[in-house]
Short mmCIF file of C-alpha atoms and ligand atoms in Angstrom, two decimals:
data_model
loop_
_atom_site.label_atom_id
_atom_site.label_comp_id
_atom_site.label_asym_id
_atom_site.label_seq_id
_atom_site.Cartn_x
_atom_site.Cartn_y
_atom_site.Cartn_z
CA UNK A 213 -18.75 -57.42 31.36
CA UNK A 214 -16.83 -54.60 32.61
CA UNK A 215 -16.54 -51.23 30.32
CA UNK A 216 -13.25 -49.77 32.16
CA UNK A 217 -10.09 -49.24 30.67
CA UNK A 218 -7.13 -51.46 30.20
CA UNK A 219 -4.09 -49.74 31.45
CA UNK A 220 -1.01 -50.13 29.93
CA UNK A 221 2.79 -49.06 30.68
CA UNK A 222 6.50 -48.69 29.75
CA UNK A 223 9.12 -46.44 30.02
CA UNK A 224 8.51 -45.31 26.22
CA UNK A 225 7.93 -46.12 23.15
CA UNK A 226 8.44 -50.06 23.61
CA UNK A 227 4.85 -50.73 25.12
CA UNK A 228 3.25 -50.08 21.96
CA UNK A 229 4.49 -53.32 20.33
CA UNK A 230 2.48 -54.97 23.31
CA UNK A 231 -0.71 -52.50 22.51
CA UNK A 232 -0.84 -52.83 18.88
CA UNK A 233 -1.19 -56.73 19.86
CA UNK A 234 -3.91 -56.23 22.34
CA UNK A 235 -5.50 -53.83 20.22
CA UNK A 236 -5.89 -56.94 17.12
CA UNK A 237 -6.58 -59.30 19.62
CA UNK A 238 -9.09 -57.41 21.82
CA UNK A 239 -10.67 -54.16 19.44
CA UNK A 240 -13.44 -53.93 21.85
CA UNK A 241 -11.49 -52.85 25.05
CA UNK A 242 -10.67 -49.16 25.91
CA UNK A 243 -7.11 -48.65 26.31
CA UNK A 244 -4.98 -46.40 28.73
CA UNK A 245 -1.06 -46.37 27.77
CA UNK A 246 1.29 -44.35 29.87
CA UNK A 247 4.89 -43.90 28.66
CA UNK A 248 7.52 -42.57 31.11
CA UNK A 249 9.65 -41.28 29.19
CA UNK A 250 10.84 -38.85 31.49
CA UNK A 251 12.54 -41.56 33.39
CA UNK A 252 13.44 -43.30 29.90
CA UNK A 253 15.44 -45.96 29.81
CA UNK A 254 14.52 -47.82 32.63
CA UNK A 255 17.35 -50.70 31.62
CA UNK A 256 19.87 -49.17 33.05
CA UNK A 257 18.63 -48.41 36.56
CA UNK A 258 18.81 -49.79 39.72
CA UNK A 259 16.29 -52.09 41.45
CA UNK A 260 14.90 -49.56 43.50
CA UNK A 261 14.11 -46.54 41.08
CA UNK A 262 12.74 -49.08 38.69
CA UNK A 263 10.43 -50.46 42.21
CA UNK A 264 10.05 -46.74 42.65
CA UNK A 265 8.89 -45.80 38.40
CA UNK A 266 6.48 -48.85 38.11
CA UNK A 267 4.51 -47.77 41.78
CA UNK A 268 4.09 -44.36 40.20
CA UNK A 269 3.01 -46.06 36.97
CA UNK A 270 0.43 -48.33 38.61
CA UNK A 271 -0.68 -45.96 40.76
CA UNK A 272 -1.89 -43.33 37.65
CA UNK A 273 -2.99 -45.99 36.23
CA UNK A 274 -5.48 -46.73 39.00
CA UNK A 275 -6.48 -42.88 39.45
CA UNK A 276 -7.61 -43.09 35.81
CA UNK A 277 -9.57 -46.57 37.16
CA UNK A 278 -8.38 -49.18 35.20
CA UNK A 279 -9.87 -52.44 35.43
CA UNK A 280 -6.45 -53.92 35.02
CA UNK A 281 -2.64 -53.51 33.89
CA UNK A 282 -0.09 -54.62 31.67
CA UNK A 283 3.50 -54.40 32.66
CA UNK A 284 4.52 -53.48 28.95
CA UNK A 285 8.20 -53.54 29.89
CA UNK A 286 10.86 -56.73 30.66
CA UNK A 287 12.83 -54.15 32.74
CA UNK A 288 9.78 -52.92 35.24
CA UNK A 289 8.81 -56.87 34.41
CA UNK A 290 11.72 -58.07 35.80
CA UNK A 291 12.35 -55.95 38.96
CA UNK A 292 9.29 -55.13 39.97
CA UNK A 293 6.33 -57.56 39.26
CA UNK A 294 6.41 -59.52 41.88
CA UNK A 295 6.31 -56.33 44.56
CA UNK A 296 3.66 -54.67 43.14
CA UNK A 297 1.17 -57.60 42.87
CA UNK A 298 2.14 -58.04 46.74
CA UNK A 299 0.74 -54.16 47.10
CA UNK A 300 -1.66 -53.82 44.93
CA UNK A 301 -5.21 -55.97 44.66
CA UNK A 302 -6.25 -54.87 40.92
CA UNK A 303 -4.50 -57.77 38.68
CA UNK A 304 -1.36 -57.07 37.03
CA UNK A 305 0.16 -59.04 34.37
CA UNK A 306 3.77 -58.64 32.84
CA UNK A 307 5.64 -59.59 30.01
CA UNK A 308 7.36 -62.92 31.15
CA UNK A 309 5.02 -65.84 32.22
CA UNK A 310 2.37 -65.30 29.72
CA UNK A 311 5.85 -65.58 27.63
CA UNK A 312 7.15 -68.83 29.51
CA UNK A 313 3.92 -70.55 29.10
CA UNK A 314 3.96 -70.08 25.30
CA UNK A 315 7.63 -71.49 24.95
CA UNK A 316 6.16 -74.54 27.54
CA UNK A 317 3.16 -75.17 25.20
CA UNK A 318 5.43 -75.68 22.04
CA UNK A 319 8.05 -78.22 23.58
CA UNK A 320 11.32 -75.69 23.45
CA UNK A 321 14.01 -76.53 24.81
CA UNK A 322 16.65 -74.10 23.84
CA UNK A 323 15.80 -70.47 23.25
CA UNK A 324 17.85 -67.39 23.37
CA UNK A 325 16.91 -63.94 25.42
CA UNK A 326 17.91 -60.51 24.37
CA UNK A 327 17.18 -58.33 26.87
CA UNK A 328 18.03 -55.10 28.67
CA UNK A 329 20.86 -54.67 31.17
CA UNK A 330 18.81 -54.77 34.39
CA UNK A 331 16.35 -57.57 33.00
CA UNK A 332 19.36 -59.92 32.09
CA UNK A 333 21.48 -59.13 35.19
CA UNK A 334 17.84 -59.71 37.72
CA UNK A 335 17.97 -63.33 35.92
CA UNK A 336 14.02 -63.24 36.19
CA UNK A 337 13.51 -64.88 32.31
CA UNK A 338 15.80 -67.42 33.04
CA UNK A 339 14.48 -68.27 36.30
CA UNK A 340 11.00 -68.61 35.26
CA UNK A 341 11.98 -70.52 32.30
CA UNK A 342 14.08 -73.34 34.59
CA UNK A 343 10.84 -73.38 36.89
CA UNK A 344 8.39 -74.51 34.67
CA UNK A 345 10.44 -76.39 31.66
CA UNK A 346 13.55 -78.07 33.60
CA UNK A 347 15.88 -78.98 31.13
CA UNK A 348 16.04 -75.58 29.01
CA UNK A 349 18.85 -74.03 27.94
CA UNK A 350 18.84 -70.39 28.19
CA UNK A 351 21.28 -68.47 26.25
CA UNK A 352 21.29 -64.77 27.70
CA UNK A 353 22.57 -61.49 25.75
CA UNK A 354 22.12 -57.87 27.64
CA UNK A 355 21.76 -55.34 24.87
CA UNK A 356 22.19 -51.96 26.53
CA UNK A 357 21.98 -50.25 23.46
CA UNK A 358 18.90 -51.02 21.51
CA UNK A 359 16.08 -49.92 23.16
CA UNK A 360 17.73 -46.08 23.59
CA UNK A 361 18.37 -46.24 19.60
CA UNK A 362 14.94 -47.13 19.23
CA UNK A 363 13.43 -44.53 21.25
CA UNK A 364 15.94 -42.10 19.51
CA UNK A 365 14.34 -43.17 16.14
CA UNK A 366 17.58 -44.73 14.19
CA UNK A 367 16.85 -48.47 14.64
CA UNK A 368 17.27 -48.93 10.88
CA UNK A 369 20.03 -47.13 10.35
CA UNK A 370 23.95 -48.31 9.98
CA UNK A 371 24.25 -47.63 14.11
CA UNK A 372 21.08 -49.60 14.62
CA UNK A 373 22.72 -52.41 12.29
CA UNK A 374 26.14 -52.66 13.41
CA UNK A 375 25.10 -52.95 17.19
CA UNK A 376 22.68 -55.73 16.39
CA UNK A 377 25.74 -57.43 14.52
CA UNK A 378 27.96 -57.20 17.40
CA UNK A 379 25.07 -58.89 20.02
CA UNK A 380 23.99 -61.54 17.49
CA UNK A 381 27.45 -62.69 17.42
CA UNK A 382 27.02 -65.71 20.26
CA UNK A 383 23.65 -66.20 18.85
CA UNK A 384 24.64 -66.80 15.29
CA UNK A 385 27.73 -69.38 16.21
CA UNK A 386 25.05 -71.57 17.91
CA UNK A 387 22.70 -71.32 15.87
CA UNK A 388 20.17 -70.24 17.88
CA UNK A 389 16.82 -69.94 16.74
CA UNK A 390 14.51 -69.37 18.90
CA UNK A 391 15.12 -65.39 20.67
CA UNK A 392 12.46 -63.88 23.20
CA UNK A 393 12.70 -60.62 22.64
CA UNK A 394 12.77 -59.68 26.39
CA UNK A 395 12.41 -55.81 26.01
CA UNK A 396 9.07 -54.28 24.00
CA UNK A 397 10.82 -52.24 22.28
CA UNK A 398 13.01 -55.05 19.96
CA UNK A 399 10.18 -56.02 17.49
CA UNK A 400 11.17 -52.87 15.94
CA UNK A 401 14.43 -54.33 15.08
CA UNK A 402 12.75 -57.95 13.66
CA UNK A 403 13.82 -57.36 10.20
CA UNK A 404 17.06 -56.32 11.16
CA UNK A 405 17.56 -58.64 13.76
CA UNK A 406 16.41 -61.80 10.65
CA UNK A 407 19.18 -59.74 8.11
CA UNK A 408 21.93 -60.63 10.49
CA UNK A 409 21.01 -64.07 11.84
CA UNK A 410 20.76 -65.08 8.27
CA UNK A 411 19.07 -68.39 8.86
CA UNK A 412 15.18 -69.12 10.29
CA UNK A 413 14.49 -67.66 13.77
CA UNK A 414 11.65 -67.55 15.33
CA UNK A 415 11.70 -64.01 17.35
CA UNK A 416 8.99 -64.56 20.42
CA UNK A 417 7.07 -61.12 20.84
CA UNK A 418 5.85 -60.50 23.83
CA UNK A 419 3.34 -58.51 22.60
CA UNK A 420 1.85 -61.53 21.15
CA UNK A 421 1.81 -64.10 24.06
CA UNK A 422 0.62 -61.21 26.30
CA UNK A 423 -2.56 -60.18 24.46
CA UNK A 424 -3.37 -64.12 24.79
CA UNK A 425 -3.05 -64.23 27.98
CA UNK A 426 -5.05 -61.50 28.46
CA UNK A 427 -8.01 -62.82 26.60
CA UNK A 428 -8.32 -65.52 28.04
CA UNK A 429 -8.24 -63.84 31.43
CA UNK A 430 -10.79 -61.19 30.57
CA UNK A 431 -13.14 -64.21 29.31
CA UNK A 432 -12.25 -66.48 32.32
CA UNK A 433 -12.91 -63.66 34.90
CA UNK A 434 -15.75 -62.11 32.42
CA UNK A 435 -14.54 -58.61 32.71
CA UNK A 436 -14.64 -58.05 28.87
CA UNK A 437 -15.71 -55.23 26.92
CA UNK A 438 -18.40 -55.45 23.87
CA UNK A 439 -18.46 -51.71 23.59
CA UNK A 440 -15.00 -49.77 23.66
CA UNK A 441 -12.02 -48.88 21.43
CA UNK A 442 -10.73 -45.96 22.57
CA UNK A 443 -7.38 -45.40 22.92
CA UNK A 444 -5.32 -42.41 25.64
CA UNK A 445 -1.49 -42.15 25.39
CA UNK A 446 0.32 -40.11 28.15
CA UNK A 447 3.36 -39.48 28.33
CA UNK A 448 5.43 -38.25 31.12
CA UNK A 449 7.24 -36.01 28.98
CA UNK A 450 6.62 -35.06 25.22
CA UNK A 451 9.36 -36.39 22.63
CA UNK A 452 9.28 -35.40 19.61
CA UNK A 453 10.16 -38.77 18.04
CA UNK A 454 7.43 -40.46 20.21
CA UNK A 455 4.68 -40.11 17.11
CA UNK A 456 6.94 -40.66 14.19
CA UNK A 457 7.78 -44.02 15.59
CA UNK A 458 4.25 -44.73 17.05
CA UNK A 459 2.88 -44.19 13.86
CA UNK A 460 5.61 -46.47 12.07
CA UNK A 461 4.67 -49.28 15.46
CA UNK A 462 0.84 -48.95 14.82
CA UNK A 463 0.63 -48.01 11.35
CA UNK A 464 -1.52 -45.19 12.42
CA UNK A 465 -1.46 -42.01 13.02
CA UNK A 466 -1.97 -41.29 17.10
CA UNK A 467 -2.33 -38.71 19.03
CA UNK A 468 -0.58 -38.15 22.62
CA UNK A 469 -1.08 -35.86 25.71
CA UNK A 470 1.19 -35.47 28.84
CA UNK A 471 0.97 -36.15 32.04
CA UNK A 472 2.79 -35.41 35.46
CA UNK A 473 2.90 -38.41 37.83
N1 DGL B 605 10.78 -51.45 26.85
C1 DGL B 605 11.37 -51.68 28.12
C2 DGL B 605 11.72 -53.11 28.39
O1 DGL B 605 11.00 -53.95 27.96
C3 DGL B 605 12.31 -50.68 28.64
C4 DGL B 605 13.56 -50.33 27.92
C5 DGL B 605 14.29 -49.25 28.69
O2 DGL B 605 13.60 -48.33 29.17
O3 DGL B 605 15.50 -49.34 28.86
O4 DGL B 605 12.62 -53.47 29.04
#
């Protein structure tokens, strides 16, 4: 057993599609989640200020003595994974393999990825994909757009629509139906996203194959907790949107503080 926290982070809002997960799959662990959203969005910078956002990240995270982390974000995923497990000892997991071993497990061999800018152009998804599951076809869509709409608030509304038409377009002609969503914060557009596509998809959330993953290595490496719950947000910088669409991610109500990092 091990009582500490589970630390979790993103750039925003996004990261809270991956929470609400752990928190169903795992209600007894205590939860840190720190939002940047001063540096929001991360999916449209370079390598090295993403490198440079995710240290700071992890490195809160450990002064508030985590027990472990969650990369909550494809972009910081992506870019910066591999890096910080090099400099860091506490485990960190992210978004992708957890991801690559669920499409392994069920036999896929096409699937699409919508992801952000800097997550499609590192070519990380894809080349994890290819590594374990040889003969997949990867389709790949950048969608610069959606998670800034989202973190504005308007993903249902006509702007949030008519962008998701226009990158569903290549999607839709092949039929594609099986989409990871590659950034946390598209499971806020799932409806939306099954409108247009108009036929059965399955959309992979990360959120989902995550918390797995994480279960099993809490139990494997017996570092659960039978006696938590709690839940801290930070945030890096308060946005006023942040707990209108919190509450519409978690169906709660939730309460957030600031910090500096
Ligand atoms: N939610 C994040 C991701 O998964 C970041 C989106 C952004 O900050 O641009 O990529």
């Amino acid at each position: 057993m091990n009582n500490k926290a589970i630390g979790i982070f993103d750039s925003g809002v996004g990261g809270l599609t991956v929470l609400k997960e752990i928190r169903k799959n795992l209600p007894n662990e205590n939860i840190i989640y720190l939002g940047d959203t001063q540096n929001f969005p991360y999916g449209n910078k370079s390598k090295k200020e993403i490198i440079n956002f995710a240290i700071k990240n992890v490195e809160t995270l450990i002064k508030k003595d985590v027990k472990i982390i969650i990369i909550a974000c494809g972009t910081a995923t992506s870019q910066a994974l591999d890096l910080l497990k090099k400099r860091y000892s506490i485990p960190i997991i992210g978004i992708i393999e957890p991801t690559v071993n669920y499409v392994k497990e069920k036999g896929y061999k096409q699937v699409g990825v919508i992801a952000t800018e800097g997550t499609i152009r590192s070519g990380e998804w894809e080349k994890r994909l290819k590594e374990k599951i040889p003969n997949i076809e990867v389709e790949n869509k950048a969608c610069p757009m959606l998670a800034t709409i989202a973190e504005e608030g308007k993903a249902n509304s006509p702007q949030g629509r008519a962008v998701i038409k226009e990158y569903m377009k290549g999607f839709k002609k092949k039929h594609i139906d099986k989409i990871i969503l590659g950034c946390t914060h598209y499971p806020i557009y799932e409806q939306i996203l099954r409108d247009e596509l108009e036929y059965e998809v399955e959309l992979i959330n990360t959120g989902v194959t995550v918390s797995e993953y994480l279960r099993s290595y809490l139990e494997q490496h017996k570092i659960q907790n039978d006696n938590g719950g709690d839940e801290n947000i930070f945030l890096t910088k308060s946005e006023e949107q942040f707990k209108t669409i919190a509450k519409k991610i978690m169906d709660e109500e939730i309460s957030v503080k600031s910090i500096d990092i």
